[in-house]
Tab-separated table of C-alpha atoms and ligand atoms in Angstrom:
chain	number	residue	atom	x	y	z
N	1283	MET	CA	86.124	98.914	108.957
N	1284	ASN	CA	85.093	101.268	106.474
N	1285	ASP	CA	84.354	99.454	103.699
N	1286	ARG	CA	81.374	101.612	101.459
N	1287	PHE	CA	83.300	102.450	98.851
N	1288	LEU	CA	83.962	98.156	98.093
N	1289	ARG	CA	80.546	98.330	98.600
N	1290	ALA	CA	79.214	99.673	96.494
N	1291	CYS	CA	82.193	99.046	94.015
N	1292	ARG	CA	80.399	95.290	93.954
N	1293	ARG	CA	76.372	97.379	93.734
N	1294	GLU	CA	76.137	95.830	97.344
N	1295	PRO	CA	73.533	98.097	99.731
N	1296	VAL	CA	75.272	101.160	101.563
N	1297	ASP	CA	74.342	102.862	104.278
N	1298	ARG	CA	75.100	106.017	102.071
N	1299	THR	CA	76.898	106.973	99.176
N	1300	PRO	CA	80.852	106.270	99.828
N	1301	LEU	CA	82.571	109.718	98.179
N	1302	TRP	CA	86.301	110.529	97.867
N	1303	ILE	CA	87.592	113.071	95.011
N	1304	MET	CA	90.353	112.485	92.045
N	1305	ARG	CA	93.375	114.236	92.997
N	1306	GLN	CA	92.305	114.427	96.992
N	1307	ALA	CA	95.932	114.529	97.608
N	1308	GLY	CA	97.867	117.630	95.834
N	1309	ARG	CA	98.277	121.441	95.661
N	1310	TYR	CA	94.832	122.900	96.780
N	1311	LEU	CA	96.119	121.363	100.511
N	1312	PRO	CA	98.135	123.619	102.047
N	1313	GLU	CA	100.034	120.807	103.474
N	1314	TYR	CA	100.797	119.839	100.112
N	1315	ARG	CA	102.538	122.753	99.355
N	1316	GLU	CA	104.275	123.298	102.957
N	1317	LEU	CA	106.076	119.610	101.721
N	1318	ARG	CA	106.504	120.380	98.190
N	1319	ALA	CA	108.118	123.256	99.032
N	1320	LYS	CA	110.932	121.128	100.644
N	1321	ALA	CA	110.860	117.983	97.984
N	1322	ASP	CA	110.664	118.374	94.388
N	1323	PHE	CA	107.699	116.312	92.794
N	1324	LEU	CA	109.258	113.586	91.477
N	1325	THR	CA	111.055	112.641	94.635
N	1326	VAL	CA	107.760	112.979	97.197
N	1327	CYS	CA	106.574	110.247	94.393
N	1328	ARG	CA	109.987	107.985	94.434
N	1329	THR	CA	110.203	108.653	98.577
N	1330	PRO	CA	107.435	105.835	100.408
N	1331	GLU	CA	107.385	107.569	103.949
N	1332	LEU	CA	106.395	111.230	101.963
N	1333	ALA	CA	104.413	109.584	98.881
N	1334	ALA	CA	102.436	107.442	101.684
N	1335	GLU	CA	101.647	110.751	104.113
N	1336	VAL	CA	100.429	113.199	101.553
N	1337	THR	CA	98.585	110.248	100.685
N	1338	LEU	CA	97.183	110.546	104.229
N	1339	GLN	CA	97.003	114.337	104.553
N	1340	PRO	CA	93.033	114.977	102.895
N	1341	LEU	CA	91.742	112.082	105.306
N	1342	ARG	CA	92.577	113.693	108.201
N	1343	ARG	CA	91.073	116.921	106.781
N	1344	PHE	CA	88.135	115.253	105.697
N	1345	GLN	CA	86.130	112.049	106.392
N	1346	LEU	CA	86.525	110.124	102.668
N	1347	ASP	CA	85.802	106.752	102.099
N	1348	ALA	CA	88.694	105.837	100.089
N	1349	SER	CA	92.519	106.655	99.750
N	1350	ILE	CA	94.310	107.197	96.520
N	1351	MET	CA	98.101	105.830	96.866
N	1352	PHE	CA	100.344	109.200	95.390
N	1353	ALA	CA	101.811	108.895	92.291
N	1354	ASP	CA	101.636	109.759	88.664
N	1355	ILE	CA	100.142	108.289	85.787
N	1356	MET	CA	103.805	108.297	84.203
N	1357	THR	CA	105.290	106.892	87.335
N	1358	PRO	CA	105.137	102.875	85.577
N	1359	LEU	CA	106.971	104.696	82.304
N	1360	ASP	CA	110.648	104.441	84.487
N	1361	ALA	CA	110.231	100.473	83.758
N	1362	PHE	CA	111.116	101.647	80.362
N	1363	ASP	CA	113.665	104.152	81.539
N	1364	ILE	CA	111.647	107.210	79.850
N	1365	ALA	CA	113.271	110.631	80.880
N	1366	MET	CA	110.353	113.063	82.063
N	1367	THR	CA	109.815	116.370	84.109
N	1368	PHE	CA	106.936	117.571	85.999
N	1369	ASN	CA	105.790	121.627	85.183
N	1370	PRO	CA	103.809	120.482	86.602
N	1371	GLY	CA	102.642	118.259	83.837
N	1372	PRO	CA	104.934	115.901	82.438
N	1373	LYS	CA	107.405	116.591	79.732
N	1374	VAL	CA	108.967	113.906	77.914
N	1375	ALA	CA	112.532	114.156	77.244
N	1376	GLN	CA	112.024	112.159	73.905
N	1377	PRO	CA	109.026	111.829	72.228
N	1378	ILE	CA	108.257	108.519	70.654
N	1379	ARG	CA	107.786	109.372	67.055
N	1380	THR	CA	108.928	106.249	64.713
N	1381	ARG	CA	108.705	102.440	64.862
N	1382	ALA	CA	112.583	102.607	65.716
N	1383	ASP	CA	111.292	104.395	68.763
N	1384	VAL	CA	108.591	101.873	69.655
N	1385	ASP	CA	111.241	99.090	68.944
N	1386	ARG	CA	113.291	100.213	71.394
N	1387	LEU	CA	111.493	100.432	74.016
N	1388	HIS	CA	111.617	97.081	76.350
N	1389	ALA	CA	110.100	96.804	80.095
N	1390	LYS	CA	111.521	95.874	82.960
N	1391	PRO	CA	109.159	94.540	85.451
N	1392	ALA	CA	107.269	96.598	87.589
N	1393	GLU	CA	108.792	95.011	90.560
N	1394	GLU	CA	112.462	95.845	89.628
N	1395	ALA	CA	111.286	99.103	88.237
N	1396	VAL	CA	109.116	101.090	90.739
N	1397	PRO	CA	109.658	98.893	93.999
N	1398	TYR	CA	108.321	102.196	96.079
N	1399	VAL	CA	105.713	102.206	94.528
N	1400	ALA	CA	105.176	98.541	96.482
N	1401	GLU	CA	106.386	100.266	99.425
N	1402	THR	CA	104.250	103.004	99.471
N	1403	LEU	CA	101.169	101.003	99.618
N	1404	ARG	CA	102.121	98.710	101.952
N	1405	ILE	CA	102.782	101.375	104.640
N	1406	LEU	CA	99.218	102.905	103.634
N	1407	ARG	CA	97.862	99.401	104.494
N	1408	ARG	CA	99.245	99.410	107.738
N	1409	GLU	CA	98.456	103.522	108.673
N	1410	LEU	CA	95.411	103.053	107.566
N	1411	ASP	CA	94.632	100.109	109.478
N	1412	GLY	CA	90.663	99.304	107.682
N	1413	ARG	CA	90.236	103.099	107.866
N	1414	THR	CA	88.991	104.005	104.472
N	1415	PRO	CA	90.324	101.080	101.606
N	1416	LEU	CA	92.979	101.558	99.364
N	1417	ILE	CA	92.771	102.193	95.992
N	1418	GLY	CA	95.754	102.158	93.365
N	1419	PHE	CA	95.411	103.736	89.639
N	1420	CYS	CA	97.466	103.708	86.215
N	1421	GLY	CA	96.880	105.601	83.290
N	1422	ALA	CA	94.917	103.682	80.412
N	1423	PRO	CA	96.945	102.304	77.238
N	1424	PHE	CA	95.921	105.388	75.157
N	1425	THR	CA	96.458	108.384	77.792
N	1426	ILE	CA	100.002	107.254	78.117
N	1427	ALA	CA	100.219	106.590	74.307
N	1428	ALA	CA	99.558	110.583	74.035
N	1429	TYR	CA	101.662	111.474	76.372
N	1430	LEU	CA	104.924	110.047	74.789
N	1431	VAL	CA	103.755	110.558	71.254
N	1432	GLN	CA	102.548	114.003	71.725
N	1433	GLY	CA	105.688	114.565	74.621
N	1434	GLU	CA	103.082	116.789	76.937
N	1435	GLY	CA	99.894	117.594	77.273
N	1436	LYS	CA	98.455	119.324	75.019
N	1437	GLU	CA	94.947	120.340	73.804
N	1438	GLY	CA	94.169	117.872	70.518
N	1439	PHE	CA	96.946	115.869	70.980
N	1440	ASN	CA	98.465	116.473	67.036
N	1441	ALA	CA	101.624	114.728	67.185
N	1442	LEU	CA	99.638	111.144	68.235
N	1443	LYS	CA	96.289	112.388	66.213
N	1444	LYS	CA	99.105	112.181	63.233
N	1445	MET	CA	100.696	109.128	64.251
N	1446	MET	CA	97.284	107.295	63.915
N	1447	PHE	CA	96.759	108.058	60.636
N	1448	GLU	CA	100.049	108.125	59.197
N	1449	ALA	CA	101.716	104.998	60.820
N	1450	PRO	CA	98.908	103.189	62.980
N	1451	SER	CA	100.791	99.438	63.663
N	1452	THR	CA	102.970	102.105	65.024
N	1453	LEU	CA	100.994	103.320	67.405
N	1454	GLU	CA	99.212	99.804	67.959
N	1455	ALA	CA	102.580	98.317	68.827
N	1456	LEU	CA	103.503	101.229	71.279
N	1457	LEU	CA	100.068	100.497	72.763
N	1458	GLU	CA	100.626	97.137	73.165
N	1459	LYS	CA	103.634	97.109	74.965
N	1460	LEU	CA	101.757	100.081	77.576
N	1461	THR	CA	99.443	97.424	77.597
N	1462	LEU	CA	101.730	94.597	79.001
N	1463	ALA	CA	103.590	96.778	81.552
N	1464	MET	CA	100.690	98.232	82.972
N	1465	ALA	CA	99.043	95.011	83.680
N	1466	ASP	CA	102.324	94.444	85.244
N	1467	TYR	CA	101.601	97.193	87.415
N	1468	VAL	CA	98.359	97.298	88.289
N	1469	ARG	CA	99.217	93.570	89.306
N	1470	LEU	CA	102.318	94.344	91.529
N	1471	GLN	CA	99.736	97.250	93.249
N	1472	ALA	CA	97.689	94.336	94.528
N	1473	LYS	CA	99.776	92.260	95.649
N	1474	ALA	CA	101.301	94.740	97.700
N	1475	GLY	CA	97.711	95.697	99.257
N	1476	ALA	CA	95.655	98.389	96.365
N	1477	GLN	CA	92.199	96.888	97.355
N	1478	ALA	CA	90.682	98.787	93.859
N	1479	ILE	CA	92.385	100.191	90.640
N	1480	GLN	CA	91.114	103.202	88.597
N	1481	ILE	CA	92.226	103.378	85.072
N	1482	PHE	CA	92.482	106.811	83.749
N	1483	ASP	CA	91.491	107.230	80.263
N	1484	SER	CA	91.822	111.572	80.615
N	1485	TRP	CA	92.739	111.846	77.036
N	1486	VAL	CA	90.366	108.967	75.391
N	1487	GLY	CA	88.112	112.584	74.083
N	1488	VAL	CA	89.843	113.125	71.546
N	1489	VAL	CA	88.920	109.880	69.220
N	1490	SER	CA	86.273	109.754	66.833
N	1491	PRO	CA	84.087	106.865	67.366
N	1492	GLU	CA	85.899	104.518	64.866
N	1493	ASP	CA	89.468	105.336	66.506
N	1494	TRP	CA	87.692	104.036	69.471
N	1495	ASP	CA	87.163	100.663	67.760
N	1496	ARG	CA	90.549	100.648	66.399
N	1497	TYR	CA	93.017	101.586	68.621
N	1498	VAL	CA	91.053	102.053	72.716
N	1499	LEU	CA	88.767	98.842	72.605
N	1500	GLU	CA	90.841	95.630	72.462
N	1501	PRO	CA	93.722	97.439	74.816
N	1502	THR	CA	91.779	99.092	77.463
N	1503	LYS	CA	89.710	95.478	77.911
N	1504	ALA	CA	92.866	93.430	78.581
N	1505	LEU	CA	94.197	95.732	80.983
N	1506	VAL	CA	90.771	95.890	82.570
N	1507	THR	CA	91.199	91.696	82.359
N	1508	ALA	CA	94.398	91.645	84.331
N	1509	VAL	CA	92.779	93.634	86.916
N	1510	ARG	CA	90.005	91.519	87.933
N	1511	ALA	CA	92.659	88.516	87.479
N	1512	SER	CA	94.559	89.799	90.315
N	1513	GLY	CA	91.124	90.075	92.441
N	1514	VAL	CA	90.325	93.494	92.600
N	1515	PRO	CA	87.458	96.087	91.579
N	1516	VAL	CA	88.408	97.974	88.889
N	1517	ILE	CA	86.531	101.554	87.875
N	1518	TYR	CA	87.640	102.792	84.244
N	1519	PHE	CA	87.770	107.359	83.673
N	1520	ALA	CA	87.381	107.816	80.435
N	1521	ASN	CA	86.692	111.682	80.307
N	1522	GLY	CA	84.861	113.206	77.203
N	1523	ALA	CA	84.212	110.165	76.384
N	1524	THR	CA	80.347	110.815	77.263
N	1525	THR	CA	79.358	110.559	73.912
N	1526	ILE	CA	80.805	106.977	73.210
N	1527	LEU	CA	79.476	105.800	76.751
N	1528	ASP	CA	77.594	102.420	74.940
N	1529	ARG	CA	81.136	101.630	73.711
N	1530	VAL	CA	83.378	102.808	76.869
N	1531	ALA	CA	80.550	100.207	78.516
N	1532	ALA	CA	81.852	97.357	76.723
N	1533	VAL	CA	85.607	96.790	78.226
N	1534	GLY	CA	84.138	94.975	80.773
N	1535	ALA	CA	84.883	97.152	84.211
N	1536	ASP	CA	83.571	96.924	87.622
N	1537	VAL	CA	82.895	100.784	88.066
N	1538	TYR	CA	82.598	103.257	85.193
N	1539	GLY	CA	84.199	106.730	86.113
N	1540	ILE	CA	81.401	109.459	84.403
N	1541	ASP	CA	83.156	112.831	83.425
N	1542	TRP	CA	79.827	115.875	84.593
N	1543	ARG	CA	79.252	116.991	81.206
N	1544	ILE	CA	76.233	114.245	81.609
N	1545	PRO	CA	73.578	113.510	84.192
N	1546	LEU	CA	74.575	110.947	86.073
N	1547	ASP	CA	71.247	108.845	85.061
N	1548	GLU	CA	71.455	108.664	81.906
N	1549	ALA	CA	74.972	107.706	81.730
N	1550	ARG	CA	73.739	104.603	83.721
N	1551	ALA	CA	71.085	103.942	81.706
N	1552	ARG	CA	73.784	104.912	78.341
N	1553	LEU	CA	75.694	102.282	79.840
N	1554	GLY	CA	73.277	99.736	79.923
N	1555	GLY	CA	71.979	100.105	83.698
N	1556	ALA	CA	73.823	97.306	84.955
N	1557	PRO	CA	77.420	98.515	86.071
N	1558	ALA	CA	78.253	100.853	88.940
N	1559	VAL	CA	78.960	104.625	88.212
N	1560	GLN	CA	81.434	106.940	90.123
N	1561	GLY	CA	81.125	110.442	89.601
N	1562	ASN	CA	80.318	113.540	88.110
N	1563	LEU	CA	79.770	116.992	89.884
N	1564	ASP	CA	81.427	119.377	88.250
N	1565	PRO	CA	85.004	120.111	89.522
N	1566	ALA	CA	84.546	123.740	89.299
N	1567	VAL	CA	81.589	124.011	91.107
N	1568	LEU	CA	83.535	124.218	93.960
N	1569	LEU	CA	84.830	127.378	92.864
N	1570	GLY	CA	81.181	128.808	93.951
N	1571	PRO	CA	79.276	129.382	96.980
N	1572	VAL	CA	78.574	126.968	99.031
N	1573	ALA	CA	74.582	126.919	99.067
N	1574	GLU	CA	75.010	126.114	94.771
N	1575	ILE	CA	77.705	123.325	96.442
N	1576	GLU	CA	75.186	121.947	98.688
N	1577	ARG	CA	72.695	122.135	95.813
N	1578	ARG	CA	74.325	120.594	92.733
N	1579	ALA	CA	75.426	117.554	95.475
N	1580	ALA	CA	72.609	116.632	96.316
N	1581	ASP	CA	71.961	116.836	92.523
N	1582	VAL	CA	74.048	114.164	91.888
N	1583	VAL	CA	73.646	112.221	94.695
N	1584	ARG	CA	70.251	111.869	94.106
N	1585	ARG	CA	70.317	110.711	90.294
N	1586	GLY	CA	73.860	108.206	91.384
N	1587	GLY	CA	70.297	106.768	93.045
N	1588	GLY	CA	72.260	105.353	95.804
N	1589	LYS	CA	73.019	101.548	95.056
N	1590	GLY	CA	75.824	101.569	93.042
N	1591	HIS	CA	77.081	105.187	92.930
N	1592	ILE	CA	81.053	106.036	94.207
N	1593	PHE	CA	80.450	110.016	94.768
N	1594	ASN	CA	83.747	111.712	92.900
N	1595	LEU	CA	84.019	115.125	90.551
N	1596	GLY	CA	83.667	114.554	87.208
N	1597	HIS	CA	87.600	115.444	86.805
N	1598	GLY	CA	90.354	116.171	89.256
N	1599	ILE	CA	90.123	119.251	91.666
N	1600	PHE	CA	91.901	122.350	91.113
N	1601	PRO	CA	94.419	123.629	92.763
N	1602	GLU	CA	92.635	127.155	93.761
N	1603	THR	CA	89.688	124.938	94.966
N	1604	PRO	CA	88.938	126.109	99.128
N	1605	ILE	CA	88.974	124.079	101.726
N	1606	GLU	CA	86.126	125.537	103.255
N	1607	SER	CA	84.147	124.285	100.088
N	1608	VAL	CA	85.488	120.403	100.297
N	1609	GLU	CA	84.029	120.713	103.513
N	1610	ALA	CA	80.700	121.707	102.586
N	1611	LEU	CA	80.996	118.730	99.693
N	1612	VAL	CA	81.828	116.447	101.811
N	1613	ARG	CA	79.571	117.492	105.171
N	1614	THR	CA	76.343	117.559	101.643
N	1615	VAL	CA	77.135	114.076	100.424
N	1616	ARG	CA	77.071	112.443	104.021
N	1617	GLY	CA	74.333	114.225	105.453
N	1618	ALA	CA	72.650	114.017	102.250
V	1860	CP3	O1	95.166	112.118	94.629
V	1860	CP3	C1	95.346	111.727	94.138
V	1860	CP3	O2	94.735	111.923	93.175
V	1860	CP3	C2	96.618	111.359	93.359
V	1860	CP3	C3	97.450	111.889	92.657
V	1860	CP3	C4	97.904	111.954	91.423
V	1860	CP3	C5	98.816	112.750	90.952
V	1860	CP3	N1	98.422	112.565	89.124
V	1860	CP3	C6	99.607	113.993	91.164
V	1860	CP3	C7	100.054	114.553	90.520
V	1860	CP3	C8	97.032	111.026	90.325
V	1860	CP3	C9	95.924	110.331	90.217
V	1860	CP3	C10	97.888	111.394	89.467
V	1860	CP3	C11	96.785	110.996	87.995
V	1860	CP3	C12	97.234	111.817	87.012
V	1860	CP3	N2	98.478	112.309	86.287
V	1860	CP3	C13	96.512	111.850	85.569
V	1860	CP3	C14	94.770	111.537	85.213
V	1860	CP3	C15	94.246	112.014	86.165
V	1860	CP3	C16	93.785	113.385	85.577
V	1860	CP3	O3	93.682	114.298	86.050
V	1860	CP3	O4	93.114	113.385	84.324
V	1860	CP3	C17	96.819	112.447	84.668
V	1860	CP3	C18	96.882	112.992	83.171
V	1860	CP3	C19	98.563	113.121	85.259
V	1860	CP3	C20	99.085	113.273	84.190
V	1860	CP3	C21	100.092	115.198	84.781
V	1860	CP3	N3	100.547	115.209	86.053
V	1860	CP3	C22	99.618	115.996	85.055
V	1860	CP3	C23	98.283	116.649	83.578
V	1860	CP3	C24	99.950	117.420	86.061
V	1860	CP3	C25	99.652	118.447	85.872
V	1860	CP3	C26	99.059	119.688	86.741
V	1860	CP3	C27	97.602	118.844	87.475
V	1860	CP3	O5	97.659	118.686	88.806
V	1860	CP3	O6	96.454	118.117	86.995
V	1860	CP3	C28	100.712	116.289	86.632
V	1860	CP3	C29	101.118	116.356	87.899
V	1860	CP3	C30	101.226	115.748	89.375
V	1860	CP3	N4	100.325	114.718	89.334
V	1860	CP3	C31	100.374	116.877	90.598
V	1860	CP3	C32	100.201	115.824	91.831
V	1860	CP3	C33	100.007	116.304	92.507
V	1860	CP3	C34	101.040	118.359	90.841
V	1860	CP3	C35	102.857	118.274	90.854
V	1860	CP3	C36	102.857	119.454	91.693
V	1860	CP3	O7	102.714	118.802	92.852
V	1860	CP3	O8	103.948	120.093	91.555
C-alpha cells in the first residue's frame, strides 16, 4: 500500500516526498479529451463509471502518490437545485443577489442530492486497491459564494464585493448555509471512502484582511472541524492568500496548500512552522523546457524540507501542458 501521501499529511517520516497534481485529471490528457468528445462535463461528473475512469487516467500514465475524485466544486450545489452550465467554467443561471434569494435556498441531504459522488468514491477505492490514497474535495464556503453571487468566475468578483459592503448579513446568511451543506457533503465523502479532503478556496485572494476576519475565518474553520470530525486529514488551499498566511493558519487544517507566489520554506515559517504544507511549483513552469522544470521542481523539493511536505503545483495544471513536462516533473520529484 502506498501511504506516503497520508503519512506526509500527518507529518510522519516518508521515504521520499509524495506527489500529486491539482487538476491531474483533465484537458491536458488526450484520453480525457477523447472521452469528453462523447459525454459532456456534467454527464461525466454524474456517471460514477465515467467519473472513476477519468480519475484513474493520470494514474495510468504517471507514478503519482494520490488520486483525486473527479467532480467539480459546484457539484454539491445539486443539493440546492441551483441550475448551472459549464463553458468551460461554471455559469449560474440565476445568481444569488438578495436576501430573498438566500432565504429560498434549502439544502437536501447530500446523500439524496449527489449519491453518484459516493458511488464514484466506492468504485475508486475498489479499483485503486491501495495503490494510492483517494482524496475527496469541496469548495470553501467563500469560493462557492463567490460563484453563486457573481454568477461566474470574474476578476475581482465585484458583485460579491458589493454584497459584502451593501448587505453583509445577506452574505453571512449565504455562507452559513453553504458551510452546513459542504460539511454534510464531506461527511458523505468520508463515509464512502475518501481518505483525505481538500478544501479549495480558489478565489479567497480577493479579500482584504479585515474581510477575511469577518467572512472567511469562521465558516472555513467550521468546515475544517467537520472534516476532521469525520476522521480524515484536511488540506486547505487558500489560493492568492500568501499575504495573510498568519490568518490562514488559524483555520486549523492538517495541511496548507500554498500557491507559487511565495517560497515554500518562507510559507512554512509564516504558518508557524508546525503544519504540513502542499505545493508549490508555478504551473506555468510546465510550459517551459525540461531543464528548467527539473531545476525549479528540485528547488521546491529542497524548500519543502522533506517531512510534512506534499509536492504539488501552486494551482491547477494548464490544459496546454505537454505530457513530457509532466513526465519530467514526476521523474524529478521521485528522484530528488
Ligand atoms: O483532477 C482533478 O483535480 C479533479 C477534478 C476537478 C475539476 N474541477 C474538474 C474540472 C477539481 C478538483 C475541480 C475543482 C474546481 N472547479 C475548482 C478549484 C480548483 C481551482 O482550480 O482553483 C474551481 C475554481 C472550479 C470551477 C471550474 N470548473 C472552473 C474554473 C472550470 C473551467 C476551466 C478549468 O478547467 O479551470 C471548471 C470546469 C472543469 N472542472 C473542467 C474540469 C476537468 C473542464 C471542463 C471540461 O472538460 O470542459
